[in-house]
Amino acid sequence: ETGVTQSPTHLIKTRGQQVTLRCSSQSGHNTVSWYQQALGQGPQFIFQYYREEENGRGNFPPRFSGLQFPNYSSELNVNALELDDSALYLCASSLNRGTDTQYFGPGTRLTVL
Amino acid sequence: GIQVEQSPPDLILQEGANSTLRCNFSDSVNNLQWFHQNPWGQLINLFYIPSGTKQNGRLSATTVATERYSLLYISSSQTTDSGVYFCAGVREKLVFGKGTKLTVNP
């Protein structure tokens, strides 16, 4: 059984650019959630996808968008990057939406210069 | 939304010591998870514990849902236990506390 994987591991971008982060969910899981973790803070919920539809969103601007594919893998897109977007981006998958246990990937560390 | 508070924010122990980490939440939750974040950023599931007590080796956790708190016990700590411990409560989404940074010295 393959765990949650994310790519790339590290990424450096400049302000104003766009970035796409990728996540493959654990086998059999149909729900993917994305989190942003700033240095020294706990992860903050960005949004969740269930069976290719957005299923809840946190307090993030529309320039944070996502997709989920038929194989339940997912992308996080961030447009018009700002310095404050520098963070660790974590993806988690769960068997189903709701209160099921979430399993996290290793994260993508994004630096915006 | 719910607020999750963890204490203490920092904890330094000698190897072999025991410790208790606390998590308070402002409203009832449908689920509560404890995680350990290693130095590389990976969040490792420790417990899924909406209520009751669970044990896994040297770690155990207790959630008292009616009083809105959960405790994580670490016994006979080892240097590999170092890292940040997070609790997270679920209503519509997973809400994390700010974590407890644990340092275990040899």
Short mmCIF file of C-alpha atoms in Angstrom, two decimals:
data_model
loop_
_atom_site.label_atom_id
_atom_site.label_comp_id
_atom_site.label_asym_id
_atom_site.label_seq_id
_atom_site.Cartn_x
_atom_site.Cartn_y
_atom_site.Cartn_z
CA GLU A 1 0.00 0.00 0.00
CA THR A 2 1.48 3.34 -1.10
CA GLY A 3 1.24 6.29 1.26
CA VAL A 4 0.52 9.89 0.37
CA THR A 5 3.15 11.39 -1.91
CA GLN A 6 3.78 15.00 -2.87
CA SER A 7 5.88 16.73 -5.49
CA PRO A 8 8.07 18.62 -5.71
CA THR A 9 9.87 18.46 -2.36
CA HIS A 10 11.19 21.99 -2.54
CA LEU A 11 10.39 24.93 -4.78
CA ILE A 12 11.68 28.47 -5.11
CA LYS A 13 9.59 31.08 -6.91
CA THR A 14 9.55 34.85 -7.20
CA ARG A 15 6.74 37.18 -6.23
CA GLY A 16 3.96 37.34 -8.83
CA GLN A 17 4.66 33.92 -10.30
CA GLN A 18 2.29 30.96 -10.31
CA VAL A 19 2.94 27.53 -8.81
CA THR A 20 1.36 24.06 -9.00
CA LEU A 21 1.86 21.48 -6.27
CA ARG A 22 0.86 17.84 -6.68
CA CYS A 23 -0.42 15.15 -4.36
CA SER A 24 -1.17 11.46 -4.83
CA SER A 25 -3.59 10.08 -2.30
CA GLN A 26 -3.20 6.83 -0.45
CA SER A 27 -4.65 3.82 -2.25
CA GLY A 28 -8.42 3.57 -1.77
CA HIS A 29 -8.82 7.13 -0.45
CA ASN A 30 -11.26 9.44 -2.26
CA THR A 31 -10.76 12.62 -0.23
CA VAL A 32 -7.79 15.01 -0.33
CA SER A 33 -7.23 18.04 1.90
CA TRP A 34 -4.58 20.74 1.57
CA TYR A 35 -2.95 22.67 4.40
CA GLN A 36 -0.50 25.56 4.66
CA GLN A 37 1.98 25.55 7.54
CA ALA A 38 3.92 28.74 8.18
CA LEU A 39 7.12 28.54 10.22
CA GLY A 40 6.38 27.91 13.90
CA GLN A 41 2.64 27.51 13.38
CA GLY A 42 0.19 24.65 13.09
CA PRO A 43 -1.15 23.68 9.67
CA GLN A 44 -4.06 25.80 8.37
CA PHE A 45 -6.82 24.22 6.28
CA ILE A 46 -6.95 25.50 2.68
CA PHE A 47 -9.61 23.28 1.10
CA GLN A 48 -10.79 19.71 0.66
CA TYR A 49 -11.76 17.71 -2.42
CA TYR A 50 -14.11 14.75 -2.38
CA ARG A 51 -14.71 12.76 -5.57
CA GLU A 52 -13.46 15.64 -7.74
CA GLU A 53 -15.63 18.32 -6.09
CA GLU A 54 -14.57 20.97 -3.60
CA ASN A 55 -15.95 20.01 -0.19
CA GLY A 56 -15.11 22.90 2.08
CA ARG A 57 -12.69 25.79 2.05
CA GLY A 58 -10.72 27.64 4.69
CA ASN A 59 -9.98 31.34 4.91
CA PHE A 60 -7.75 31.61 1.84
CA PRO A 61 -8.15 34.00 -1.13
CA PRO A 62 -9.39 32.79 -4.56
CA ARG A 63 -5.85 32.82 -5.96
CA PHE A 64 -5.53 29.49 -4.09
CA SER A 65 -7.34 26.95 -6.25
CA GLY A 66 -7.35 23.21 -6.63
CA LEU A 67 -8.32 20.20 -8.66
CA GLN A 68 -8.95 16.56 -7.99
CA PHE A 69 -8.63 14.01 -10.77
CA PRO A 70 -10.60 10.78 -11.40
CA ASN A 71 -7.79 8.76 -9.77
CA TYR A 72 -8.21 11.05 -6.70
CA SER A 73 -4.81 12.69 -7.04
CA SER A 74 -4.91 16.43 -6.57
CA GLU A 75 -3.25 19.73 -7.46
CA LEU A 76 -2.95 22.96 -5.54
CA ASN A 77 -2.44 26.07 -7.67
CA VAL A 78 -1.41 29.43 -6.30
CA ASN A 79 -1.45 32.49 -8.56
CA ALA A 80 0.22 35.87 -8.07
CA LEU A 81 2.56 34.55 -5.38
CA GLU A 82 3.24 36.78 -2.37
CA LEU A 83 6.13 36.63 0.09
CA ASP A 84 3.73 35.40 2.81
CA ASP A 85 2.93 32.33 0.71
CA SER A 86 6.31 30.92 1.73
CA ALA A 87 5.40 27.87 3.80
CA LEU A 88 5.24 24.10 3.97
CA TYR A 89 2.24 22.84 1.98
CA LEU A 90 0.81 19.58 3.23
CA CYS A 91 -1.60 17.26 1.53
CA ALA A 92 -3.65 14.67 3.42
CA SER A 93 -5.89 11.91 2.17
CA SER A 94 -8.69 10.07 3.92
CA LEU A 95 -10.91 7.13 3.13
CA ASN A 96 -13.94 9.39 3.01
CA ARG A 97 -14.94 12.95 3.76
CA GLY A 98 -16.09 13.95 7.22
CA THR A 99 -14.32 12.72 10.30
CA ASP A 100 -12.19 9.92 8.87
CA THR A 101 -8.55 9.81 9.88
CA GLN A 102 -6.35 11.95 7.63
CA TYR A 103 -2.93 10.72 6.52
CA PHE A 104 -0.36 13.30 5.54
CA GLY A 105 2.25 13.42 2.82
CA PRO A 106 5.81 14.70 3.37
CA GLY A 107 4.97 18.22 2.19
CA THR A 108 6.31 20.70 -0.36
CA ARG A 109 8.40 23.55 0.99
CA LEU A 110 7.72 26.68 -1.07
CA THR A 111 9.96 29.72 -0.84
CA VAL A 112 8.82 32.96 -2.47
CA LEU A 113 11.56 35.56 -3.05
CA GLY B 1 -14.97 27.79 14.23
CA ILE B 2 -13.39 25.81 17.00
CA GLN B 3 -10.20 26.95 18.73
CA VAL B 4 -7.55 24.42 19.77
CA GLU B 5 -5.02 25.32 22.48
CA GLN B 6 -2.02 23.20 23.35
CA SER B 7 0.19 23.34 26.41
CA PRO B 8 2.97 23.65 27.21
CA PRO B 9 4.37 25.33 24.08
CA ASP B 10 7.86 24.02 24.83
CA LEU B 11 9.08 21.09 26.89
CA ILE B 12 12.65 19.95 27.56
CA LEU B 13 13.24 16.53 29.12
CA GLN B 14 16.07 14.21 29.97
CA GLU B 15 15.95 10.82 28.31
CA GLY B 16 13.87 8.43 30.39
CA ALA B 17 11.51 11.06 31.81
CA ASN B 18 7.73 10.99 31.43
CA SER B 19 5.60 13.84 30.12
CA THR B 20 2.00 14.91 29.59
CA LEU B 21 0.87 17.18 26.76
CA ARG B 22 -2.54 18.82 26.88
CA CYS B 23 -4.99 19.91 24.20
CA ASN B 24 -8.10 21.99 24.97
CA PHE B 25 -10.78 22.69 22.41
CA SER B 26 -13.39 25.43 22.54
CA ASP B 27 -16.35 23.41 21.28
CA SER B 28 -17.33 19.80 20.79
CA VAL B 29 -15.51 17.96 18.03
CA ASN B 30 -16.42 14.87 16.04
CA ASN B 31 -12.87 13.58 15.94
CA LEU B 32 -9.51 14.34 17.52
CA GLN B 33 -6.12 13.35 16.18
CA TRP B 34 -2.62 13.57 17.66
CA PHE B 35 0.37 13.93 15.34
CA HIS B 36 4.15 14.02 15.69
CA GLN B 37 5.96 16.25 13.20
CA ASN B 38 9.53 15.16 12.60
CA PRO B 39 12.37 17.59 11.79
CA TRP B 40 11.74 17.08 8.05
CA GLY B 41 8.13 18.23 8.35
CA GLN B 42 6.38 14.88 8.02
CA LEU B 43 3.23 14.63 10.13
CA ILE B 44 2.96 11.16 11.58
CA ASN B 45 -0.37 9.92 12.92
CA LEU B 46 -0.22 8.90 16.56
CA PHE B 47 -3.84 8.55 17.62
CA TYR B 48 -7.36 8.95 16.31
CA ILE B 49 -9.21 9.42 19.58
CA PRO B 50 -12.58 11.20 19.67
CA SER B 51 -13.13 9.83 23.18
CA GLY B 52 -11.70 7.34 25.66
CA THR B 53 -8.15 6.07 26.08
CA LYS B 54 -5.77 4.37 23.67
CA GLN B 55 -2.24 3.08 24.09
CA ASN B 56 0.51 2.38 21.60
CA GLY B 57 3.77 1.32 23.16
CA ARG B 58 5.21 4.12 25.28
CA LEU B 59 2.52 6.54 24.12
CA SER B 60 -1.03 6.78 25.29
CA ALA B 61 -3.82 9.29 24.83
CA THR B 62 -7.01 10.14 26.63
CA THR B 63 -9.83 12.34 25.35
CA VAL B 64 -12.60 13.54 27.65
CA ALA B 65 -15.05 14.86 25.08
CA THR B 66 -17.56 16.17 27.63
CA GLU B 67 -14.85 18.40 29.16
CA ARG B 68 -13.29 19.27 25.79
CA TYR B 69 -9.71 18.19 26.36
CA SER B 70 -7.27 15.51 25.37
CA LEU B 71 -3.98 14.40 26.92
CA LEU B 72 -0.99 12.71 25.32
CA TYR B 73 1.32 10.77 27.65
CA ILE B 74 4.87 9.89 26.71
CA SER B 75 6.64 7.51 29.05
CA SER B 76 10.36 6.72 29.23
CA SER B 77 11.11 9.37 26.61
CA GLN B 78 13.82 8.81 24.01
CA THR B 79 15.78 11.31 21.91
CA THR B 80 13.83 10.15 18.86
CA ASP B 81 10.65 11.49 20.52
CA SER B 82 11.91 15.03 19.89
CA GLY B 83 9.85 17.13 17.52
CA VAL B 84 6.57 19.00 17.54
CA TYR B 85 3.37 17.35 18.72
CA PHE B 86 0.08 18.61 17.32
CA CYS B 87 -3.48 17.87 18.22
CA ALA B 88 -6.25 18.62 15.75
CA GLY B 89 -10.00 18.61 16.19
CA VAL B 90 -12.56 18.04 13.47
CA ARG B 91 -15.91 19.68 12.98
CA GLU B 92 -16.29 20.49 9.29
CA LYS B 93 -12.51 20.64 8.89
CA LEU B 94 -9.36 19.69 10.76
CA VAL B 95 -8.28 22.54 13.09
CA PHE B 96 -4.77 22.33 14.54
CA GLY B 97 -3.31 23.77 17.69
CA LYS B 98 0.04 25.56 17.62
CA GLY B 99 1.85 22.50 18.87
CA THR B 100 4.16 21.50 21.72
CA LYS B 101 7.85 21.44 20.85
CA LEU B 102 9.47 18.56 22.72
CA THR B 103 13.23 18.27 23.12
CA VAL B 104 14.60 15.10 24.72
CA ASN B 105 18.24 15.37 25.73
CA PRO B 106 20.50 12.31 26.14
#
